[in-house]
Amino acid sequence: IGPFTFTTSCDARVAPFYENFSALSRPDCWSEIGGEPWNFNLNAEYAAASAGDGSPIGNTNYAWIDGSLPNGENHISKLRTPWVDISNLSVPVLKFSLFSVNSESDFYNTFKVFVHDDIGSSIELYSVQESTDGWKVYMAELGDLNLSSNIQIEFFIHENS
């Protein structure tokens, strides 16, 4: 009998946790939900075509969605990290970069970031609906949010521009 192929649930990653999207597909234990699939490369289109690698170490890809019409007016797409155990951090921090530029109009899709914990808390950390004038780094301290030790970050795009 066999061979069999199956996937098991992922254990929580131990912080510090960094993802450079080195593969051209969704990383293991990440999940996507919504109307438009995320891309994992440096090949964004339109005004983002010149974005390049915005990471501090270079030579990486990024996760992106083309939010322009006709790709998904009013679509909602989410990208979630694996669960991350932050119990060993004295000052847990989320840090990410965002490139949001629209060269065709002054309308921007809504980009949000949520943190969830494994006991049901969900907190909106950011809501951005404007130009970042290139790559912009965002940083949020998580220590005062009364979260459990296992968290998950959700990147949320509402294509509403």
GROMACS .gro file of C-alpha atoms in nm:
model
  161
    1ILE     CA    1   0.000   0.000   0.000
    2GLY     CA    2   0.122   0.353  -0.072
    3PRO     CA    3   0.315   0.571  -0.122
    4PHE     CA    4   0.098   0.842   0.030
    5THR     CA    5   0.142   1.217   0.012
    6PHE     CA    6  -0.005   1.430   0.288
    7THR     CA    7   0.058   1.752   0.471
    8THR     CA    8   0.059   1.791   0.847
    9SER     CA    9  -0.027   2.106   1.032
   10CYS     CA   10   0.265   2.337   1.094
   11ASP     CA   11   0.420   2.391   1.434
   12ALA     CA   12   0.457   2.749   1.549
   13ARG     CA   13   0.781   2.907   1.430
   14VAL     CA   14   1.002   3.040   1.707
   15ALA     CA   15   1.072   3.414   1.696
   16PRO     CA   16   1.261   3.595   1.567
   17PHE     CA   17   1.096   3.510   1.235
   18TYR     CA   18   1.195   3.655   0.896
   19GLU     CA   19   1.055   3.568   0.553
   20ASN     CA   20   1.239   3.673   0.237
   21PHE     CA   21   1.004   3.501  -0.011
   22SER     CA   22   1.301   3.335  -0.182
   23ALA     CA   23   1.075   3.087  -0.362
   24LEU     CA   24   0.841   3.203  -0.637
   25SER     CA   25   0.540   3.064  -0.455
   26ARG     CA   26   0.364   3.097  -0.120
   27PRO     CA   27   0.600   2.985   0.157
   28ASP     CA   28   0.524   2.670   0.354
   29CYS     CA   29   0.272   2.720   0.634
   30TRP     CA   30   0.154   3.058   0.499
   31SER     CA   31  -0.208   3.079   0.381
   32GLU     CA   32  -0.402   3.283   0.127
   33ILE     CA   33  -0.769   3.367   0.139
   34GLY     CA   34  -0.966   3.577  -0.106
   35GLY     CA   35  -1.047   3.672  -0.459
   36GLU     CA   36  -0.700   3.727  -0.605
   37PRO     CA   37  -0.387   3.518  -0.560
   38TRP     CA   38  -0.072   3.677  -0.422
   39ASN     CA   39   0.245   3.686  -0.633
   40PHE     CA   40   0.592   3.616  -0.491
   41ASN     CA   41   0.858   3.773  -0.713
   42LEU     CA   42   0.999   4.110  -0.824
   43ASN     CA   43   0.774   4.141  -1.131
   44ALA     CA   44   0.502   4.380  -1.016
   45GLU     CA   45   0.329   4.586  -1.282
   46TYR     CA   46   0.228   4.947  -1.350
   47ALA     CA   47   0.377   5.197  -1.103
   48ALA     CA   48   0.517   4.911  -0.894
   49ALA     CA   49   0.726   4.781  -1.186
   50SER     CA   50   1.015   4.995  -1.061
   51ALA     CA   51   0.979   4.887  -0.696
   52GLY     CA   52   1.275   4.651  -0.702
   53ASP     CA   53   1.392   4.472  -0.391
   54GLY     CA   54   1.302   4.679  -0.085
   55SER     CA   55   1.444   4.444   0.175
   56PRO     CA   56   1.728   4.542   0.409
   57ILE     CA   57   1.944   4.247   0.301
   58GLY     CA   58   1.868   4.254  -0.072
   59ASN     CA   59   1.836   3.965  -0.315
   60THR     CA   60   1.481   3.872  -0.212
   61ASN     CA   61   1.134   3.869  -0.358
   62TYR     CA   62   0.820   4.027  -0.213
   63ALA     CA   63   0.451   3.936  -0.190
   64TRP     CA   64   0.224   4.154  -0.405
   65ILE     CA   65  -0.118   4.190  -0.563
   66ASP     CA   66  -0.212   4.400  -0.863
   67GLY     CA   67  -0.510   4.589  -0.726
   68SER     CA   68  -0.593   4.776  -1.045
   69LEU     CA   69  -0.905   4.711  -1.249
   70PRO     CA   70  -1.010   4.469  -1.386
   71ASN     CA   71  -0.825   4.247  -1.141
   72GLY     CA   72  -1.080   4.265  -0.869
   73GLU     CA   73  -1.295   4.561  -0.784
   74ASN     CA   74  -1.398   4.512  -0.422
   75HIS     CA   75  -1.202   4.188  -0.391
   76ILE     CA   76  -1.058   4.114  -0.050
   77SER     CA   77  -0.739   3.911  -0.039
   78LYS     CA   78  -0.550   3.804   0.272
   79LEU     CA   79  -0.206   3.659   0.330
   80ARG     CA   80  -0.137   3.501   0.668
   81THR     CA   81   0.194   3.406   0.823
   82PRO     CA   82   0.244   3.079   1.004
   83TRP     CA   83   0.188   3.089   1.379
   84VAL     CA   84   0.491   3.241   1.553
   85ASP     CA   85   0.585   3.178   1.917
   86ILE     CA   86   0.696   3.515   2.058
   87SER     CA   87   0.733   3.399   2.420
   88ASN     CA   88   1.113   3.429   2.412
   89LEU     CA   89   1.109   3.797   2.307
   90SER     CA   90   1.127   4.071   2.569
   91VAL     CA   91   1.001   4.332   2.317
   92PRO     CA   92   0.814   4.162   2.031
   93VAL     CA   93   0.802   4.379   1.719
   94LEU     CA   94   0.646   4.340   1.375
   95LYS     CA   95   0.842   4.506   1.096
   96PHE     CA   96   0.749   4.505   0.727
   97SER     CA   97   0.783   4.721   0.417
   98LEU     CA   98   0.500   4.841   0.192
   99PHE     CA   99   0.514   4.981  -0.162
  100SER     CA  100   0.190   5.157  -0.257
  101VAL     CA  101   0.215   5.389  -0.557
  102ASN     CA  102  -0.056   5.473  -0.811
  103SER     CA  103   0.068   5.672  -1.110
  104GLU     CA  104  -0.275   5.677  -1.279
  105SER     CA  105  -0.496   5.837  -1.012
  106ASP     CA  106  -0.517   5.951  -0.650
  107PHE     CA  107  -0.720   5.646  -0.547
  108TYR     CA  108  -0.560   5.373  -0.337
  109ASN     CA  109  -0.666   5.029  -0.225
  110THR     CA  110  -0.692   4.969   0.148
  111PHE     CA  111  -0.406   4.773   0.299
  112LYS     CA  112  -0.447   4.652   0.657
  113VAL     CA  113  -0.239   4.449   0.896
  114PHE     CA  114  -0.389   4.244   1.178
  115VAL     CA  115  -0.232   4.040   1.455
  116HIS     CA  116  -0.422   3.734   1.582
  117ASP     CA  117  -0.339   3.514   1.876
  118ASP     CA  118  -0.432   3.153   1.944
  119ILE     CA  119  -0.691   3.239   2.210
  120GLY     CA  120  -0.909   3.452   1.981
  121SER     CA  121  -0.775   3.807   2.003
  122SER     CA  122  -0.757   4.003   1.677
  123ILE     CA  123  -0.615   4.355   1.663
  124GLU     CA  124  -0.584   4.586   1.363
  125LEU     CA  125  -0.232   4.730   1.364
  126TYR     CA  126  -0.236   4.939   1.046
  127SER     CA  127  -0.474   5.069   0.783
  128VAL     CA  128  -0.312   5.243   0.485
  129GLN     CA  129  -0.495   5.395   0.189
  130GLU     CA  130  -0.241   5.636   0.043
  131SER     CA  131   0.086   5.656  -0.145
  132THR     CA  132   0.398   5.543   0.036
  133ASP     CA  133   0.616   5.724  -0.222
  134GLY     CA  134   0.823   5.408  -0.269
  135TRP     CA  135   0.910   5.150  -0.007
  136LYS     CA  136   0.806   5.251   0.345
  137VAL     CA  137   0.901   5.057   0.658
  138TYR     CA  138   0.634   5.002   0.925
  139MET     CA  139   0.708   4.882   1.275
  140ALA     CA  140   0.467   4.793   1.558
  141GLU     CA  141   0.557   4.692   1.911
  142LEU     CA  142   0.336   4.404   2.019
  143GLY     CA  143   0.434   4.372   2.384
  144ASP     CA  144   0.154   4.586   2.529
  145LEU     CA  145  -0.129   4.421   2.332
  146ASN     CA  146  -0.203   4.142   2.585
  147LEU     CA  147  -0.153   3.869   2.327
  148SER     CA  148  -0.083   3.505   2.401
  149SER     CA  149   0.260   3.371   2.308
  150ASN     CA  150   0.148   3.235   1.967
  151ILE     CA  151   0.057   3.497   1.708
  152GLN     CA  152  -0.024   3.515   1.340
  153ILE     CA  153   0.005   3.823   1.116
  154GLU     CA  154  -0.253   3.887   0.845
  155PHE     CA  155  -0.192   4.119   0.549
  156PHE     CA  156  -0.528   4.230   0.409
  157ILE     CA  157  -0.601   4.411   0.082
  158HIS     CA  158  -0.940   4.554  -0.008
  159GLU     CA  159  -0.931   4.641  -0.376
  160ASN     CA  160  -1.156   4.945  -0.349
  161SER     CA  161  -0.978   5.217  -0.544
   0.00000   0.00000   0.00000
